Coordinates of C-alpha atoms in Angstrom, one line a residue:
Chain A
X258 CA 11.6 26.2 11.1
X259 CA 11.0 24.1 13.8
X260 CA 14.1 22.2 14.9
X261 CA 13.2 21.9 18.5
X262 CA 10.8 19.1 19.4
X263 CA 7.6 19.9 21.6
X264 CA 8.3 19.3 25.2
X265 CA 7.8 16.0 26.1
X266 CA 8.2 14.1 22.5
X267 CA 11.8 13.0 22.9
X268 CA 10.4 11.8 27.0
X269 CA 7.3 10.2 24.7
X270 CA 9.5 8.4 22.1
X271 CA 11.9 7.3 24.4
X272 CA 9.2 5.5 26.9
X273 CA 6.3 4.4 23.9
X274 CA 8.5 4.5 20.8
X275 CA 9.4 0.7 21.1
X276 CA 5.9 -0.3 22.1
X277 CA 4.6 2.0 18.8
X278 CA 8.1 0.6 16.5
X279 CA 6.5 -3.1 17.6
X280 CA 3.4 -2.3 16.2
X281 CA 4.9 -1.2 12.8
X282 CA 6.8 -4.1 12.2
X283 CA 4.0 -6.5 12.6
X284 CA 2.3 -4.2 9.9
X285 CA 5.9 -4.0 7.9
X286 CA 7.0 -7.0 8.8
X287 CA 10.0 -5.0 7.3
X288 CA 12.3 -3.3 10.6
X289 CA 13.4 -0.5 8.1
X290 CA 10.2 0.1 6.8
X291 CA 8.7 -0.2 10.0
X292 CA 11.6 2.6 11.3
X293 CA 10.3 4.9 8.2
X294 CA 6.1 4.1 9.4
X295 CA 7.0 5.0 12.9
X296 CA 9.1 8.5 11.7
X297 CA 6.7 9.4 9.8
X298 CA 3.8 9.3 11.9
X299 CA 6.2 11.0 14.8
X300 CA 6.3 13.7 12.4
X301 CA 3.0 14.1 12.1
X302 CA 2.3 14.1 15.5
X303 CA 5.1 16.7 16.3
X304 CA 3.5 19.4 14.2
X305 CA 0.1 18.2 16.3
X306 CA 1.8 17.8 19.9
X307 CA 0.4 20.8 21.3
X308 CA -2.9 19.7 20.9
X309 CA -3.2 16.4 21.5
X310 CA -5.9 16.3 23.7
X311 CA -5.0 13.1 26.2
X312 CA -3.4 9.8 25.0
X313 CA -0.2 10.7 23.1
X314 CA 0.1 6.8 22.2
X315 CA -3.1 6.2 20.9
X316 CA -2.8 9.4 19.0
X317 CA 0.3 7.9 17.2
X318 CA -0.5 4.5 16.7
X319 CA -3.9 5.9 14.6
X320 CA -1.4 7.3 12.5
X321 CA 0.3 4.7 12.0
X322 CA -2.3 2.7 11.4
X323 CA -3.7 4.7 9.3
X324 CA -0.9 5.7 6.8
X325 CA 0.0 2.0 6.8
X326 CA -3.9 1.3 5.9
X327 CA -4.2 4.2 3.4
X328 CA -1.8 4.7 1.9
X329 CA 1.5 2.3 2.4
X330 CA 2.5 0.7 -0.9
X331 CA 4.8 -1.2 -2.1
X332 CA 8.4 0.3 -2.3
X333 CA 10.9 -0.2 -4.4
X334 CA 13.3 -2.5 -3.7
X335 CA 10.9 -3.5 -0.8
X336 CA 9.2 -6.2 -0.7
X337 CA 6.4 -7.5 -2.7
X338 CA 3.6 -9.5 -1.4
X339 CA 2.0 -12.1 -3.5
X340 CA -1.8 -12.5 -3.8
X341 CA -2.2 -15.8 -2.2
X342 CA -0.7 -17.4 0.8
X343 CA 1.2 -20.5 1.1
X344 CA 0.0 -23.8 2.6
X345 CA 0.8 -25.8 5.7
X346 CA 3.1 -28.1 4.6
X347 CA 0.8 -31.8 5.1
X348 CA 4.0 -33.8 5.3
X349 CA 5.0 -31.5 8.8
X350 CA 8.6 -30.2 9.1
X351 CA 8.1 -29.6 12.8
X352 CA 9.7 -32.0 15.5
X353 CA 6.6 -33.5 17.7
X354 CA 4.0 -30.5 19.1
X355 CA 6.6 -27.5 19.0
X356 CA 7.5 -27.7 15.4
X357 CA 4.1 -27.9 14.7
X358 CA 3.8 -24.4 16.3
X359 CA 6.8 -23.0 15.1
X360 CA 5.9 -24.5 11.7
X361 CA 2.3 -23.3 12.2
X362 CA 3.1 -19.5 13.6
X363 CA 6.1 -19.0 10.3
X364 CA 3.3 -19.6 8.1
X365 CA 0.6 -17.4 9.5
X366 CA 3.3 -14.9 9.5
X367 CA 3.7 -15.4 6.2
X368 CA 0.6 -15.4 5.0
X369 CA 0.1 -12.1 7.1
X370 CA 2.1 -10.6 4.3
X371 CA -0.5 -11.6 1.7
X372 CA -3.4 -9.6 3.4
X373 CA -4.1 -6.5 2.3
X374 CA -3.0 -3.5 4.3
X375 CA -6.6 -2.6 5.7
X376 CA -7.1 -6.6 6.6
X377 CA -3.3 -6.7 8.2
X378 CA -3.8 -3.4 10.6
X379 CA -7.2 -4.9 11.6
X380 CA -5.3 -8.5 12.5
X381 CA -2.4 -6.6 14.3
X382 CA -5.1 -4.3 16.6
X383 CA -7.8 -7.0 17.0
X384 CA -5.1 -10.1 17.6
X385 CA -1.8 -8.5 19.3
X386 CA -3.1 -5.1 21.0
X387 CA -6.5 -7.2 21.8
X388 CA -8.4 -3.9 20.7
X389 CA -11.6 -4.5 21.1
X390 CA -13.8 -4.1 17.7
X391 CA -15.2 -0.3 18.5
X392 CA -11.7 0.4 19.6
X393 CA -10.1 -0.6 16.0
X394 CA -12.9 0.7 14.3
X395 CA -12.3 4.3 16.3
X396 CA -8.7 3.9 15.5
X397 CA -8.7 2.9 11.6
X398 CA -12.0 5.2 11.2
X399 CA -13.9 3.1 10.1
X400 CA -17.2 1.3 11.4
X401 CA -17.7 -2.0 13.4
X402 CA -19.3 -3.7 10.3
X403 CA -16.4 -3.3 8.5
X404 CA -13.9 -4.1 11.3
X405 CA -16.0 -7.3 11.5
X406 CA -15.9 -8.1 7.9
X407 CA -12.2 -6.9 7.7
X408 CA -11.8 -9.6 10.5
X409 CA -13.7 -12.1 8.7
X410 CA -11.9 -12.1 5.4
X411 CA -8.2 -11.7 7.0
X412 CA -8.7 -14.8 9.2
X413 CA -10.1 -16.8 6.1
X414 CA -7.6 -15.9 4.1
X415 CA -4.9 -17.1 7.1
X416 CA -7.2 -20.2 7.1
X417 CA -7.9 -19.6 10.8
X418 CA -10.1 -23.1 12.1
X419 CA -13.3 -21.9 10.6
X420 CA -15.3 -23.0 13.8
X421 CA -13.4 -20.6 16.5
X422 CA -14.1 -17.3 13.8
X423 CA -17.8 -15.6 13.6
X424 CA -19.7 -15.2 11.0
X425 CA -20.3 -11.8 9.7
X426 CA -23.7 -10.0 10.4
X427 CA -25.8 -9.1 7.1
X428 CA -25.1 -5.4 7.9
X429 CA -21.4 -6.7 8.0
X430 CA -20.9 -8.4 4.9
X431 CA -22.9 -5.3 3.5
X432 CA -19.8 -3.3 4.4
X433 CA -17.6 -5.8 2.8
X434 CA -19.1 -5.1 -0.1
X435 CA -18.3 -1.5 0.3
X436 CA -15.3 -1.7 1.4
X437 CA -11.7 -0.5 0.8
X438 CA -10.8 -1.7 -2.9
X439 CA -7.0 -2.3 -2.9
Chain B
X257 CA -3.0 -29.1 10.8
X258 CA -5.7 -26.5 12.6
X259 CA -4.9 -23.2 12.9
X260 CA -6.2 -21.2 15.9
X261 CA -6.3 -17.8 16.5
X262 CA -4.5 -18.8 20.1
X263 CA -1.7 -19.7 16.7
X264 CA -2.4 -16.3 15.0
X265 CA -1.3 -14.6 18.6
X266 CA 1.6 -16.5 19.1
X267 CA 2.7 -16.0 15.7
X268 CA 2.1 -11.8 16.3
X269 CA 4.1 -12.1 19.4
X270 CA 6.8 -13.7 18.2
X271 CA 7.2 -11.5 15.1
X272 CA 7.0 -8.5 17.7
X273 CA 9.6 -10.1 19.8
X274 CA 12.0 -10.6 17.2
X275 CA 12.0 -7.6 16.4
X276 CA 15.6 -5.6 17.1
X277 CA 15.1 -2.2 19.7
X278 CA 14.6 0.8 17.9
X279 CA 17.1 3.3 18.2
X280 CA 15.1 6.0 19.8
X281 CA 17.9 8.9 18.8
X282 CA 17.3 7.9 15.2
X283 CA 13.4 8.0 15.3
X284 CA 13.2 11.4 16.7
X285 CA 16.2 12.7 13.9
X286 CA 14.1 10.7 11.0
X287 CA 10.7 12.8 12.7
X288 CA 12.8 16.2 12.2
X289 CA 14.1 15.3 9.1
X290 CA 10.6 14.3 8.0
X291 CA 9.1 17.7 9.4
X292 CA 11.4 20.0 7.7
X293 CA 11.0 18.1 4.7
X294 CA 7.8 18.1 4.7
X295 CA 7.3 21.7 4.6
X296 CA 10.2 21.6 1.9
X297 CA 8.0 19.8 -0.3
X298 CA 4.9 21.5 0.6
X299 CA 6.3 24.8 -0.8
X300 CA 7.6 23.3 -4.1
X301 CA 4.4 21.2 -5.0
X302 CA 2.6 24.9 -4.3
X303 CA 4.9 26.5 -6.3
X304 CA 4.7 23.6 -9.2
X305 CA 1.0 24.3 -9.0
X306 CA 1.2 28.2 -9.6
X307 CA 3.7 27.8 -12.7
X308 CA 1.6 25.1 -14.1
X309 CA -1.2 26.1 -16.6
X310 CA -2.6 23.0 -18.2
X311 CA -5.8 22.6 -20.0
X312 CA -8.0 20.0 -19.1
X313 CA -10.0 19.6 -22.6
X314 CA -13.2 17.7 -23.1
X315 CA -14.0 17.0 -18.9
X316 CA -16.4 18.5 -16.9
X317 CA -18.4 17.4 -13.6
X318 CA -21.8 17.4 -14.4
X319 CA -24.8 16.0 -12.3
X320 CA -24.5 12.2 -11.5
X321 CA -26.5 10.3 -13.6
X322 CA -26.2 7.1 -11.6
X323 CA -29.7 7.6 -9.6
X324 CA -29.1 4.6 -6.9
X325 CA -25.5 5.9 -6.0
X326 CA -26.4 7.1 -2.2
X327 CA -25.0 10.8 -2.7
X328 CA -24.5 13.6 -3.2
X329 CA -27.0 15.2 -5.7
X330 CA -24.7 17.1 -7.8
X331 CA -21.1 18.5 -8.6
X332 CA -20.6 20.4 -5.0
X333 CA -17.7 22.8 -4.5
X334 CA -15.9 21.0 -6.8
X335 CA -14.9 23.2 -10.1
X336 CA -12.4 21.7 -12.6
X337 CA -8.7 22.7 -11.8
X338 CA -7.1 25.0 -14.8
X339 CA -3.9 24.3 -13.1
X340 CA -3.8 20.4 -12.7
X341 CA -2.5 21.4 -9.0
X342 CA 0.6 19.8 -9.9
X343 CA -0.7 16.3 -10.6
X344 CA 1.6 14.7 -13.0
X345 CA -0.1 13.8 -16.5
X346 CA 1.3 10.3 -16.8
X347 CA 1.7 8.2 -13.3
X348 CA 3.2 4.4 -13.9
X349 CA 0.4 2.9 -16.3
X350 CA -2.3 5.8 -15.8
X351 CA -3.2 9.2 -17.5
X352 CA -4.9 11.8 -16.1
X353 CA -8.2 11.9 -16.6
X354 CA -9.4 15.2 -14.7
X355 CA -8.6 17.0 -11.2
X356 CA -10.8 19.2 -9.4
X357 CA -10.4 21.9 -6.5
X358 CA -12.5 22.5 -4.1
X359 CA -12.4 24.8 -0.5
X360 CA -11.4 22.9 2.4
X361 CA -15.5 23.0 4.1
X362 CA -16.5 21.2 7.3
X363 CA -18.4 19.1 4.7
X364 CA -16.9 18.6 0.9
X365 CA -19.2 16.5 -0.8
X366 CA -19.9 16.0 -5.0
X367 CA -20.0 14.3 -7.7
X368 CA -17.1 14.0 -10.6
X369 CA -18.3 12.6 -13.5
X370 CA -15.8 11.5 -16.2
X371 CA -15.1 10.2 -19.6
X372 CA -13.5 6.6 -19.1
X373 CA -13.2 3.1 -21.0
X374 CA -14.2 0.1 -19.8
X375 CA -12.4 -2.6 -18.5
X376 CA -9.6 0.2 -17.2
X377 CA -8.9 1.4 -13.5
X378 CA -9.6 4.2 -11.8
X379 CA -7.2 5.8 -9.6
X380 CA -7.6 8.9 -7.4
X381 CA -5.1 10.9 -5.9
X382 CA -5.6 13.6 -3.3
X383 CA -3.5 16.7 -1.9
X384 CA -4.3 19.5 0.2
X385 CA -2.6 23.4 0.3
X386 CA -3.5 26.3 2.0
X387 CA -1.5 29.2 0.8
X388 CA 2.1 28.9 2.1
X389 CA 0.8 27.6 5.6
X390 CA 2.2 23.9 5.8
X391 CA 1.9 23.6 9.1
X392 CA -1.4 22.7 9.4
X393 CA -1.6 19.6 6.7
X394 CA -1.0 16.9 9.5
X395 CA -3.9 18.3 11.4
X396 CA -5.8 18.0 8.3
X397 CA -5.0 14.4 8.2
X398 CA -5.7 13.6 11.4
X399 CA -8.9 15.2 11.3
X400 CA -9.8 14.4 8.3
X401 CA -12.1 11.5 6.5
X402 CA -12.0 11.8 2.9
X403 CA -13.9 8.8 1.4
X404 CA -13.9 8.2 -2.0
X405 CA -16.3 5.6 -4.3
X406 CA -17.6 4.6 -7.7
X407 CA -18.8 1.8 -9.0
X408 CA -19.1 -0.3 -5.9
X409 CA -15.3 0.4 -4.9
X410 CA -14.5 3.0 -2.0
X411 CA -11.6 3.6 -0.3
X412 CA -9.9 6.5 2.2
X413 CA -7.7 8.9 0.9
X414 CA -5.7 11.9 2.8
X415 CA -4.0 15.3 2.2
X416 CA -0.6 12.5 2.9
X417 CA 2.4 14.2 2.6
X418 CA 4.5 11.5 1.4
X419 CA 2.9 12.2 -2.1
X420 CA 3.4 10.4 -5.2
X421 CA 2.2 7.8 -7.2
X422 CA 1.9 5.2 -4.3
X423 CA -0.3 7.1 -2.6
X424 CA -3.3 6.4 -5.3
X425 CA -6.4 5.1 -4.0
X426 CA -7.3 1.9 -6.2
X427 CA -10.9 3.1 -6.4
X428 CA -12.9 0.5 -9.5
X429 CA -12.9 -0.5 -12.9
X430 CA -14.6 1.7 -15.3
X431 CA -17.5 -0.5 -16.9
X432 CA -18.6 2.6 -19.3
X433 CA -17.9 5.5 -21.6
X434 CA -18.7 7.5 -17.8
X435 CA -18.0 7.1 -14.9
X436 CA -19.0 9.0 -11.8
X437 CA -17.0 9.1 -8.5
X438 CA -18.4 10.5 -5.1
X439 CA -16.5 12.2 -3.2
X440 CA -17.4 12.7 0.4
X441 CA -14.4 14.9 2.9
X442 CA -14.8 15.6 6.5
X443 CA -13.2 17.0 9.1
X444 CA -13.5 16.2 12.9
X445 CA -14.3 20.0 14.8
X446 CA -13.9 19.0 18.0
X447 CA -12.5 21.4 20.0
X448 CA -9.3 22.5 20.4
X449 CA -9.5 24.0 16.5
X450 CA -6.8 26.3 15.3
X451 CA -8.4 29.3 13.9
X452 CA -6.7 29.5 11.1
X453 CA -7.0 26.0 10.3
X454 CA -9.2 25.9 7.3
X455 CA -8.6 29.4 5.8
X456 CA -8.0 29.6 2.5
X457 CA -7.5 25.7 2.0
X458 CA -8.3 23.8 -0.6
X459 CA -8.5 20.1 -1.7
X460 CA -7.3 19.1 -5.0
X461 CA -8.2 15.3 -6.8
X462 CA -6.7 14.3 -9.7
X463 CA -8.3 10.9 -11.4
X464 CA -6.8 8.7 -13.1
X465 CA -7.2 6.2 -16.1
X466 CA -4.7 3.3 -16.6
X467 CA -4.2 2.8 -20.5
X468 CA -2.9 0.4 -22.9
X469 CA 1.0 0.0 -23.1
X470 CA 1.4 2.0 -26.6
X471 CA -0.4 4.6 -24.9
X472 CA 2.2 5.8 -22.6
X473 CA 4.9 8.0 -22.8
X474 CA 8.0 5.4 -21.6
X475 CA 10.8 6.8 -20.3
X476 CA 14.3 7.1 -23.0
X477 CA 16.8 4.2 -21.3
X478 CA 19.4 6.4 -19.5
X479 CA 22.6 5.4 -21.2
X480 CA 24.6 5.0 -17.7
X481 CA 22.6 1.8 -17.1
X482 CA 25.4 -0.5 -16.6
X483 CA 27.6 2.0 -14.4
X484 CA 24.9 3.8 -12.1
X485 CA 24.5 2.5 -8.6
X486 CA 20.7 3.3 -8.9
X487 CA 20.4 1.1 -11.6
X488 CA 22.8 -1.9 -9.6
X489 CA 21.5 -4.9 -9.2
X490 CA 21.6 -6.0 -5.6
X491 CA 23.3 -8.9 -4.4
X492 CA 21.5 -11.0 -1.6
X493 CA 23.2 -12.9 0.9
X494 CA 22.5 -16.8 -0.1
X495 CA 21.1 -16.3 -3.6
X496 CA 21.3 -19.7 -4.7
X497 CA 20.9 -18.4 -8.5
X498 CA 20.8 -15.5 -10.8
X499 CA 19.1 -16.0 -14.4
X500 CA 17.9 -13.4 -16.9
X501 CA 19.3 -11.8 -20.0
X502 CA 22.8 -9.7 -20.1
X503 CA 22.3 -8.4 -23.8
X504 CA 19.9 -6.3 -25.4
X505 CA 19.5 -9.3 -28.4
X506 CA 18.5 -11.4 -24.8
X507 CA 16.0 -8.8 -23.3
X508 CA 13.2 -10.2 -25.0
X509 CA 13.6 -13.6 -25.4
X510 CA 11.1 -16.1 -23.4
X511 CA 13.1 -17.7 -20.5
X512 CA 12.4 -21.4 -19.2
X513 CA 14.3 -22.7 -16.3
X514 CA 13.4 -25.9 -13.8
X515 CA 13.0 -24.8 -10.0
X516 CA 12.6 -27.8 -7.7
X517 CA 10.5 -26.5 -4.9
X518 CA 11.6 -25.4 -1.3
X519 CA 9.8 -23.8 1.1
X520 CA 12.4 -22.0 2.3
X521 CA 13.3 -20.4 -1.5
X522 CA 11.8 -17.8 -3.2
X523 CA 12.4 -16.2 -7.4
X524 CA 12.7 -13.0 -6.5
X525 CA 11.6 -11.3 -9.9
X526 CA 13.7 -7.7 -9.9
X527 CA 12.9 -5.5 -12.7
X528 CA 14.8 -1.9 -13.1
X529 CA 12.9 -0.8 -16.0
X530 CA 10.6 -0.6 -18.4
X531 CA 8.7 -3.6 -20.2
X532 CA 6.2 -6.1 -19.4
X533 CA 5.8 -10.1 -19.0
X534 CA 4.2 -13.0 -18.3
X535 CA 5.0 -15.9 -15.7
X536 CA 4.1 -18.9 -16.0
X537 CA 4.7 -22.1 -13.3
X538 CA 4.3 -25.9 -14.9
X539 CA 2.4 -23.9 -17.9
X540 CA 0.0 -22.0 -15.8
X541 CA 0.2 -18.4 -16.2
X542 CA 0.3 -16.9 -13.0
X543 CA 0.6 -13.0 -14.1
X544 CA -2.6 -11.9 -13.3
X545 CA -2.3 -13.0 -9.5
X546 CA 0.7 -11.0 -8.7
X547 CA -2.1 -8.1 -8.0
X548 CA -3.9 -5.1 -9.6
X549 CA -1.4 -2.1 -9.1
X550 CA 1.2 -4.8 -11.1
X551 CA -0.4 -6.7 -13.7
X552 CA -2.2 -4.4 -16.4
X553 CA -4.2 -6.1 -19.4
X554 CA -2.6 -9.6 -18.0
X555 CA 1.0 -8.9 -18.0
X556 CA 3.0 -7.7 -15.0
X557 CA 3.8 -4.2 -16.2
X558 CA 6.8 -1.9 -15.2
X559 CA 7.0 1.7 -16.2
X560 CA 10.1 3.7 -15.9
X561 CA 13.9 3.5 -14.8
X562 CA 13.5 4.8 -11.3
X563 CA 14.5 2.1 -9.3
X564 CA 14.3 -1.5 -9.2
X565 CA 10.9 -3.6 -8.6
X566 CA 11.4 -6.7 -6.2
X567 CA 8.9 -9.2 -6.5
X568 CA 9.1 -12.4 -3.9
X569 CA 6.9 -15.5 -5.6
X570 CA 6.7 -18.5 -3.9
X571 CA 7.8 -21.0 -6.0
X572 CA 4.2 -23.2 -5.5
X573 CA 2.3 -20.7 -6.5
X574 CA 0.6 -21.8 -8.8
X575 CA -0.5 -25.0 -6.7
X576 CA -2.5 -22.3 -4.2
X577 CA -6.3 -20.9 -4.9
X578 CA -9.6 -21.0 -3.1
X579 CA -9.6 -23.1 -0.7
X580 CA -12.0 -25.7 -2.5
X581 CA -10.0 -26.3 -5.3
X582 CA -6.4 -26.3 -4.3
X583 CA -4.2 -29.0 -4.8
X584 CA -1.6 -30.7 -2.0
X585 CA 1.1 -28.3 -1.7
X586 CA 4.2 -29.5 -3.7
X587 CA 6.4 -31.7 -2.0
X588 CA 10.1 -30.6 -1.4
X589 CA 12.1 -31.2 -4.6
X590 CA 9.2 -31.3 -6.6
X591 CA 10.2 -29.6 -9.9
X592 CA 8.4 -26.3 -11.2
X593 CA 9.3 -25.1 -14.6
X594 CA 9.2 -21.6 -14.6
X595 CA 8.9 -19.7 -17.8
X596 CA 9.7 -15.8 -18.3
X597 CA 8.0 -14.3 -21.6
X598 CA 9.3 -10.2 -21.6
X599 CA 8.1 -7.7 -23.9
X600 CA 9.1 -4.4 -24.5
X601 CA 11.9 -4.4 -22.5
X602 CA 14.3 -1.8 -24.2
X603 CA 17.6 -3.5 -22.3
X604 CA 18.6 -6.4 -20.2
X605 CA 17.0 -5.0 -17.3
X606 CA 15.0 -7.9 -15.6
X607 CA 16.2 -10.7 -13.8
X608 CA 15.2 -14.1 -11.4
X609 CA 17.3 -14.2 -8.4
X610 CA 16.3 -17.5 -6.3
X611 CA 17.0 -16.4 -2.9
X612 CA 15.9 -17.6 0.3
X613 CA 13.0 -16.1 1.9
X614 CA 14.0 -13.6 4.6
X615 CA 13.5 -14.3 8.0
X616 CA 10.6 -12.7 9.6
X617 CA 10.8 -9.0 11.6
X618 CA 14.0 -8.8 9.1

């Protein structure tokens, strides 16, 4: 058995694994779970180290991505999302402009626990690593119709200002339709 | 109040900024703990898979029959598996309907046709082996692109190596007495490609059927229930309150409780084994919203004893829809009445916990 990491993993999780462990928790939104995403795609990626032809990060973040995407579920004793989101309170908590924003981010984070896993990792590449859409469609294999119609539904369902989103293409919604299920 | 996707960022940073440091030392030990595990586990599902000699009556893949499915033409390299390849027969809420092998190609492409009701899901679950060669499954998976579809649904699967139930692909619901699912694997060649890489691998998929609650086999209640730490109910810091049944007489009986509404509260619905039930909030039964892979045939469903199920609901949620027809959100204090209506449940082993909702990042 193995016991040894490659050469330059531990140098690789020591400089990327907080960048790639920020990543997870915004899929997470769970810091333990988000521990066990990032493990378990350094474990894939160790067998794999040898010959990973080029960027180490985006090698790992794919996984992640991807096992969050595919195949993360809900865990026991984890946490359980609900099908719908909650609303903006209309009576405002906020003090003036800032709690509006705080009030405003605390629920689009809460809602981004509602969105299915496929809709979450395309929010996270698309809004916080400003992918573009070739680049999250490359990294969640998947094609740019769907990343578009993955974007679509995510940012309706976070009741992003309807104006400031695009409208999916025919060939887009197409994929919709096809899309991932669960 | 408008949100904006300027909003959306902000929000995503924050969350990323709250997040504590990872302790790098304990990501590289949970990566070599997760590697030598892996291959643990790889060796006992193979072995499983050898010992195992199940007959798989009544199945068969035939030609699709579905002429505007998009491909493939017929069955493939699929054959049907004598050995079940160590699928379980039961998985929470599903039977087994059929698995199939096939040999790890550049190209894997068929059609499974199988016998199925209507109305029920279908499941499939994936694994790959190759011998006793585990160390080139995470290749696999990163190579890989196994799509799956039937009746409209599709989804991704992988040879995963966590493995297990919650790694089914929630594929469609069967609308006939047959159903046929296409399955389409690939793998990525570009260079560099181990040798050995594909040599004597195979792909195993199992599909699966959920059934009706008489229909599966529930798990005895383990008689150290009360004393097990497994089975413990966790205590959360700031639970305002605790409600559900302590007997066996009370495991059953519909509970109806007031809840005024705060948005920082949640009922945290923990189950630890099995039974079923319905929730309703102000008389509206919200069961069927809690999502697919937990309500089956409209009651929230649990399974087995082996662990406890934690379900946040937002106490308004049954004030929140489409967007078209929802009404205001409930003001603070508003009063909900929440009612509870268990079946099945073979001991006091559900509960509502009104907790607040944890911070975000925590």
């Amino acid at each position: 058995m193995r016991d040894t990491p490659p050469e330059g993993f531990v140098e690789f999780v020591v400089a990327r694994g907080p960048a790639l462990h920020r990543t997870a928790v915004l899929l997470t939104r769970q810091e333990q779970s988000a521990e066990d995403l990032v493990q378990i795609a350094l474990a894939k990626a160790w067998r794999s180290w040898g010959r990973i032809d080029g960027n180490h990060e985006a090698y790992v973040r794919r996984i992640i991505v991807n096992e969050f995407a595919s195949s993360w579920r809900r865990r026991w004793r984890g946490e359980v999302s609900t099908a719908d989101l909650p609303e903006l309170s209309r009576d405002g908590h906020g003090d003036g402009d800032h709690g509006d924003t705080v009030s405003t981010r605390q629920s689009l984070l809460a809602a981004l626990v509602t969105l299915p896993p496929r809709q979450r990792a395309v929010v996270v590449l698309r809004f916080f690593h400003d992918y573009t859409e070739a680049a999250t469609a490359e990294t969640m294999g998947t094609s740019v119709g769907t990343v578009k119609s993955q974007t679509f539904k995510a940012l309706a369902a976070l009741r992003i200002s309807e104006e400031l989103r695009e409208e999916p293409t025919a060939d887009a919604a197409g994929s919709a339709r096809e899309g991932m299920t669960r | 109040m408008t949100r904006t996707l300027d909003d959306l960022r902000g929000a995503l940073q924050d969350e990323a900024d709250a997040a504590a440091y990872p302790d790098v030392d304990a990501l590289v030990a949970g990566a070599r703990r997760r590697v030598a595990a892996s291959r643990r586990r790889r060796l006992a599902v193979l072995g499983a898979a050898t010992a195992a000699v199940l007959v798989v009556g009544g199945l068969a893949v035939t030609r699709p029959a579905h002429k505007a499915l998009p491909q493939p033409a017929d069955r493939g390299p699929f054959t049907v598996s004598a050995s079940g390849a160590g699928f379980p027969q039961y998985q929470p809420g599903m039977k087994r309907l059929i698995v199939v092998d096939a040999p790890m190609l550049a190209r894997t492409n068929g059609s499974i046709v199988v016998p199925t009701h209507a109305g029920r899901r279908l499941v499939v679950r994936m694994t790959c082996t190759q011998n006793d060669n585990m160390d080139n499954v995470n290749e696999w998976d990163v190579r890989m692109f196994a799509m799956f579809s039937a009746l409209g649904g599709s989804g991704r699967s992988s040879c995963s190596t966590s493995g297990g139930f919650y790694d089914s692909l929630d594929l469609a619901i069967a609308t006939a007495a047959k159903t046929t699912v296409l399955a389409d694997v690939s793998f990525n060649q570009e260079p560099p490609l181990r040798p050995d890489l594909f040599k004597g691998a195979k792909i195993h998929v199992a599909i699966y059927e959920s059934i009706p609650w008489q229909d599966y086999p529930l798990p005895p209640r383990p008689a150290d229930m009360n004393t097990s730490a497994q089975h413990a109910w966790s205590s959360e810091p700031g639970t305002v309150r605790v409600l559900g049944p302590t007997t066996v007489q009370e495991a059953n009986k519909p509970l109806t409780f007031t809840q005024p509404f705060d948005p920082k509260l949640s009922l945290n619905l923990e189950v630890r084994g099995p039974g079923r039930m319905r929730v309703l909030f102000d008389g509206v039964d919200v069961s069927e919203r809690i999502g697919p892979t937990l309500t089956q045939d409209r009651f929230i469903s649990f399974w087995g004893y082996d662990g406890t199920a934690s379900i946040g609901l937002p106490v308004d949620i049954a004030s929140i829809g489409a967007s078209a027809t929802i009404p205001p959100p409930l003001k603070p204090g508003t009063p909900v009445t929440v009612t509870i209506e268990p079946q099945e449940f073979q001991g006091p082993d559900w509960r509502i916990a009104v907790q607040p909702i944890p911070p975000s990042g925590g």
